[in-house]
Coordinates of N, CA, C and O in Angstrom, one line a residue:
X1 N 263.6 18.1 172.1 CA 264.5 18.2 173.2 C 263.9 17.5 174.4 O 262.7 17.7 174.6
X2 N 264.5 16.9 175.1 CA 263.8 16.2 176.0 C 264.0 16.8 177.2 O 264.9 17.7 177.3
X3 N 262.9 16.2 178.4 CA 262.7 17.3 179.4 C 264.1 17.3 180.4 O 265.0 16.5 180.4
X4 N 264.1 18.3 181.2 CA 265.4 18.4 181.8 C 264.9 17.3 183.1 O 263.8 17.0 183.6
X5 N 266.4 16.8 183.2 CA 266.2 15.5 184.5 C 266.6 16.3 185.9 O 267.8 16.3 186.2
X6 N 265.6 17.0 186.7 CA 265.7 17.4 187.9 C 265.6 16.4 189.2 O 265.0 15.3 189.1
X7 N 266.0 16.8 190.2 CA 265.5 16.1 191.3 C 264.2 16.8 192.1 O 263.9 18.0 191.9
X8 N 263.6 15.8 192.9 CA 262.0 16.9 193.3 C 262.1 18.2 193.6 O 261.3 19.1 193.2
X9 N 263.1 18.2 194.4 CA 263.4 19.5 195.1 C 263.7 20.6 194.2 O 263.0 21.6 194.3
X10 N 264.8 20.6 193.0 CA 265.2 21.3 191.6 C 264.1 21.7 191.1 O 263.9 22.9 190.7
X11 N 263.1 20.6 191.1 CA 261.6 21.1 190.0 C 261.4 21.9 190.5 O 261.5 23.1 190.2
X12 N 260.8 21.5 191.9 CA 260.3 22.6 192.7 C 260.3 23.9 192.8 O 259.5 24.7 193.2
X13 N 261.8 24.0 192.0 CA 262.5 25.3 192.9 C 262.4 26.0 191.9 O 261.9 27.1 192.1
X14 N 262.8 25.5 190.6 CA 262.8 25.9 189.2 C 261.3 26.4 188.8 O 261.3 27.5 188.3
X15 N 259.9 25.7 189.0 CA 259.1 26.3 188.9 C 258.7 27.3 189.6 O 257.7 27.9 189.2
X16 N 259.3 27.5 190.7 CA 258.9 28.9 191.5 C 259.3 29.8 191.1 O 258.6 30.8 191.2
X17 N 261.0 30.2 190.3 CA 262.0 31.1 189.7 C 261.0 31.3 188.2 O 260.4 32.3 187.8
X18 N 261.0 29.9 187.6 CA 260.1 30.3 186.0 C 258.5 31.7 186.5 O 258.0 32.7 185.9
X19 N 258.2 31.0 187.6 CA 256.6 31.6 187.6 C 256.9 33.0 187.9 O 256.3 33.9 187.2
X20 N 257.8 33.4 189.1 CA 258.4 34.8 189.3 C 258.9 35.7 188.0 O 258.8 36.9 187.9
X21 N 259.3 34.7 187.3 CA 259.9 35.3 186.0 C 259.0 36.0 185.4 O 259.1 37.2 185.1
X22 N 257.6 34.8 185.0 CA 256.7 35.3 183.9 C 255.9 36.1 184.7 O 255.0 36.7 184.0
X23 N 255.9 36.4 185.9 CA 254.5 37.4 186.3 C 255.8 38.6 186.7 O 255.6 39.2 187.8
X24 N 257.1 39.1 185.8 CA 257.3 39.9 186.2 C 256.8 41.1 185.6 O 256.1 40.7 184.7
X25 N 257.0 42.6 185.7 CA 256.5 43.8 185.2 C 257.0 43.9 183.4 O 256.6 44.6 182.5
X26 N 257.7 43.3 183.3 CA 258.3 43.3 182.2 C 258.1 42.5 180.9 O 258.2 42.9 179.7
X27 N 257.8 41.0 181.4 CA 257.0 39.9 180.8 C 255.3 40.3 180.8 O 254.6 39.9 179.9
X28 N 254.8 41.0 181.5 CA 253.3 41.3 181.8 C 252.9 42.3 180.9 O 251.8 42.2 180.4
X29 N 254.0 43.5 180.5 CA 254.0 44.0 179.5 C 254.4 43.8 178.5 O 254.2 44.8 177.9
X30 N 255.1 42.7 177.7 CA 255.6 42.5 176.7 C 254.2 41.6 176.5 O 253.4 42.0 175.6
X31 N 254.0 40.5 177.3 CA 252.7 39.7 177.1 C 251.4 40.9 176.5 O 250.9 40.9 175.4
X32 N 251.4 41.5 177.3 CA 250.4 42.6 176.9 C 250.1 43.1 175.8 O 249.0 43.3 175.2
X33 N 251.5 43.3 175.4 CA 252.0 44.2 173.7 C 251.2 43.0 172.5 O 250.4 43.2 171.6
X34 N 252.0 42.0 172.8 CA 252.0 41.0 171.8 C 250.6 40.8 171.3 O 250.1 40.9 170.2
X35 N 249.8 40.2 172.8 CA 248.7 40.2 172.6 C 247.7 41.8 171.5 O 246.7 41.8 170.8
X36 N 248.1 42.4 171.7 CA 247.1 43.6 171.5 C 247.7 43.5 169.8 O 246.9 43.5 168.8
X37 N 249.0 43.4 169.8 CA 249.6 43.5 168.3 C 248.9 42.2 167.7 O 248.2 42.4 166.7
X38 N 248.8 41.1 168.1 CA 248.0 40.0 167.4 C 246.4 40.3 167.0 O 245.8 40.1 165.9
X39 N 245.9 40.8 168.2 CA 244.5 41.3 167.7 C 244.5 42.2 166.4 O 243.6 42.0 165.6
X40 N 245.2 42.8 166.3 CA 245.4 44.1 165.1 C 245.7 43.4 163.9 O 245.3 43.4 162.8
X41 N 246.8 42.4 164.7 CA 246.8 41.8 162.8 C 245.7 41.1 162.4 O 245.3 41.0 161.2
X42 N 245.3 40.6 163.4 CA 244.2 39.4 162.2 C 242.9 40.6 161.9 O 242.1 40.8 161.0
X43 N 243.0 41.2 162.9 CA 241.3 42.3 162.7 C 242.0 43.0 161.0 O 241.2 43.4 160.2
X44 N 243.0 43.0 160.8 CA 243.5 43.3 159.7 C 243.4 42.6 158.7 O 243.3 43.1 157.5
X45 N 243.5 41.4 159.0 CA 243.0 39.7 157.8 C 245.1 39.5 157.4 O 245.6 39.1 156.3
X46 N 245.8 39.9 158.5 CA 247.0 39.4 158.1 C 246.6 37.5 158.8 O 245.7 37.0 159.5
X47 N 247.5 37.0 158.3 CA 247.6 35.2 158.7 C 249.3 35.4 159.8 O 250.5 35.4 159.5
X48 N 248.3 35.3 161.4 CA 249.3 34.8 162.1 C 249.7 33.7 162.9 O 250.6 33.6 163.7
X49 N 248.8 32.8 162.6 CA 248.5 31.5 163.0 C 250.0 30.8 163.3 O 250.8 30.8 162.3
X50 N 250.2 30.5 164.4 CA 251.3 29.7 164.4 C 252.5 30.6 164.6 O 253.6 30.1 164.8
X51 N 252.5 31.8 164.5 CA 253.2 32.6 165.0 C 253.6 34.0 166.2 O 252.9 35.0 166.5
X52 N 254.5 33.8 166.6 CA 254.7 34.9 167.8 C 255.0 36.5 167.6 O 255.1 37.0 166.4
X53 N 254.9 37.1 168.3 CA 255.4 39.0 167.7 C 256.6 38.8 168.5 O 256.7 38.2 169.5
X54 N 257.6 39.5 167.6 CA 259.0 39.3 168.3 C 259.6 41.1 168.8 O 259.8 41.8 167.8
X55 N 259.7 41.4 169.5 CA 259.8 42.8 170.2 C 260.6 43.4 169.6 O 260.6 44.6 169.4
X56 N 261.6 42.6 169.2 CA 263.2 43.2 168.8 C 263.1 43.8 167.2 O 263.5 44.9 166.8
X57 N 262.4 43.0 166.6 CA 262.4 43.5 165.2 C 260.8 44.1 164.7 O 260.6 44.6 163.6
X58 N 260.0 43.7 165.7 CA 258.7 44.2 165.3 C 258.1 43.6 164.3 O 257.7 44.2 163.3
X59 N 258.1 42.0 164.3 CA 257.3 41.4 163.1 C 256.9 40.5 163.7 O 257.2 40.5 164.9
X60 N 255.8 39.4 163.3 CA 255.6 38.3 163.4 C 256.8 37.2 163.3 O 257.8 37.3 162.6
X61 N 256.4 35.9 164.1 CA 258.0 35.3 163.4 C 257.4 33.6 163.7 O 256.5 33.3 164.5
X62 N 258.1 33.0 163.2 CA 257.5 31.1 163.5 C 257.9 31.1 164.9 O 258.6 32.0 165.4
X63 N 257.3 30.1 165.5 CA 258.0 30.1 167.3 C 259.5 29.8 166.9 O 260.5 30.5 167.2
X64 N 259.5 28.8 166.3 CA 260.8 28.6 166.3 C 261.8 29.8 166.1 O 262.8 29.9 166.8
X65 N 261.3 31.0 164.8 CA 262.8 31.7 164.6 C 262.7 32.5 165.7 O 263.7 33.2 165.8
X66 N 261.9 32.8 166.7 CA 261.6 33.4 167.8 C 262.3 32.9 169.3 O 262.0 33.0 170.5
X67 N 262.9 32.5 168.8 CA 263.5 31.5 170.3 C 265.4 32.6 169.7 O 265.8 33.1 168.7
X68 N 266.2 32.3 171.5 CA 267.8 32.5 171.1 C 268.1 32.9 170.1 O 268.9 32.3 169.4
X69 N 267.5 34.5 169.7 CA 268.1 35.6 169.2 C 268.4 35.2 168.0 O 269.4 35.7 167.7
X70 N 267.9 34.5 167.1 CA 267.8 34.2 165.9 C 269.4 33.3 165.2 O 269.9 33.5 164.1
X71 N 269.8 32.4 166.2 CA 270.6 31.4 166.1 C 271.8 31.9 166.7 O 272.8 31.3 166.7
X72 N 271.7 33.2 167.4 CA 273.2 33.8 168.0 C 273.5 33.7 169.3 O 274.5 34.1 169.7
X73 N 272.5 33.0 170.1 CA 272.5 32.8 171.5 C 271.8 33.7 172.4 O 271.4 34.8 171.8
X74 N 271.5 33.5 173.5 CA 270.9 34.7 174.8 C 272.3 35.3 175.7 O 272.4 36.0 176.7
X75 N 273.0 35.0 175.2 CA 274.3 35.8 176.1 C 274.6 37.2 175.4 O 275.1 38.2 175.9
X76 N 274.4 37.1 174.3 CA 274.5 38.5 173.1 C 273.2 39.4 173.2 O 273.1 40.4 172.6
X77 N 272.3 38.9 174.1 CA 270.7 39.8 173.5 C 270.6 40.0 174.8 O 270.8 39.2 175.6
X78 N 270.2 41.3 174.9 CA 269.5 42.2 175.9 C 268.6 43.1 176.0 O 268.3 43.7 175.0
X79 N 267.9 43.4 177.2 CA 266.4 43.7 176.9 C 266.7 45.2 176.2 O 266.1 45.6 175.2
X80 N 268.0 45.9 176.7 CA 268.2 47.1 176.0 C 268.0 47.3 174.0 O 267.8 48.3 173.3
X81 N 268.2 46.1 173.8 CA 267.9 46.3 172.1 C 266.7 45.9 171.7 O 266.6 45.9 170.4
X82 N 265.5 45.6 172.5 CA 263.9 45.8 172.6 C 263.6 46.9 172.0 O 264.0 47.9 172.5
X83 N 262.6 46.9 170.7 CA 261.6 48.2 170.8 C 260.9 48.3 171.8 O 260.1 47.5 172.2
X84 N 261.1 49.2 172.4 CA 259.8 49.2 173.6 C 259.6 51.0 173.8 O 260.4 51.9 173.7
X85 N 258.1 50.8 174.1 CA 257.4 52.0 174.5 C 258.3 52.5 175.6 O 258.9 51.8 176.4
X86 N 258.1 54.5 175.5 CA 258.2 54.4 177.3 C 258.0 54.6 178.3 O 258.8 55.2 179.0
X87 N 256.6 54.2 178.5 CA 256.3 53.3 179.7 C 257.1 52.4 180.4 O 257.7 52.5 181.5
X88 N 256.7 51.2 179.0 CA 257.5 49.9 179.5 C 258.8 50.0 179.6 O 259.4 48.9 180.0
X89 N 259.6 51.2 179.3 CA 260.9 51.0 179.9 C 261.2 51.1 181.3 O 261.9 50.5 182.1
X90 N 260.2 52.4 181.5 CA 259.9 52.5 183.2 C 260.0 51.6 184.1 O 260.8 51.5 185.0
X91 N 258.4 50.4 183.4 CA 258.6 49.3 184.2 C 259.9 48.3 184.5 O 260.1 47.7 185.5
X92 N 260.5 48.4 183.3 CA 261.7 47.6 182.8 C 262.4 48.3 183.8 O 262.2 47.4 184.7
X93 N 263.1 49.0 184.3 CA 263.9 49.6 184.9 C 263.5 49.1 186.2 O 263.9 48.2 187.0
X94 N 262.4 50.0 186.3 CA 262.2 49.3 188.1 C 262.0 48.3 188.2 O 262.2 47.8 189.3
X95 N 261.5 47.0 187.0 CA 262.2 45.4 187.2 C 263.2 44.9 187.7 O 263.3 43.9 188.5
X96 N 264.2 45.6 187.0 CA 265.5 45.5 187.5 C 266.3 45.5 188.6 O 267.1 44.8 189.2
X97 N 265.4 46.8 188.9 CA 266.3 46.8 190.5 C 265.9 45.7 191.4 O 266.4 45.6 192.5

């Protein structure tokens, strides 16, 4: 897919919304999860090379099948059908507001 054609100011703006995105309470914990679940698998001698932990169904998955809800789109998926601890719903919640 080729890169999106912004103007300077667009990039600009877009990389400030992406960065707010990923250092939110919600992404910080999910990042968190993933990581700690990767350490386990390989300390396990599972093979996850090349692959992501996907929250929703609790597996390993290719990046690819890990993207847009497994060919159904991001308008259908919401963080409410996440396994998630709760904690992280907590945080989830007060993300929201």
């Amino acid at each position: 897919m080729p890169k999106q054609k912004l103007s300077k100011k667009a990039s600009i703006a877009k990389k400030k919304r992406d960065l707010t995105k990923a250092k939110s309470p919600y992404r910080k914990a999910a990042k968190a999860d993933s990581q700690k679940k990767r350490r386990a698998a390989v300390k396990a001698g599972r093979s996850v090379g090349g692959k992501d932990y996907d929250h929703k169904t609790s597996t390993f998955k290719s990046v690819k099948a890990n993207r847009g809800n497994d060919g159904q789109g991001t308008k259908k998926e919401g963080k409410r059908k996440y396994k998630i601890k709760k904690w992280k719903k907590a945080r989830l919640k007060w993300d929201l507001q």
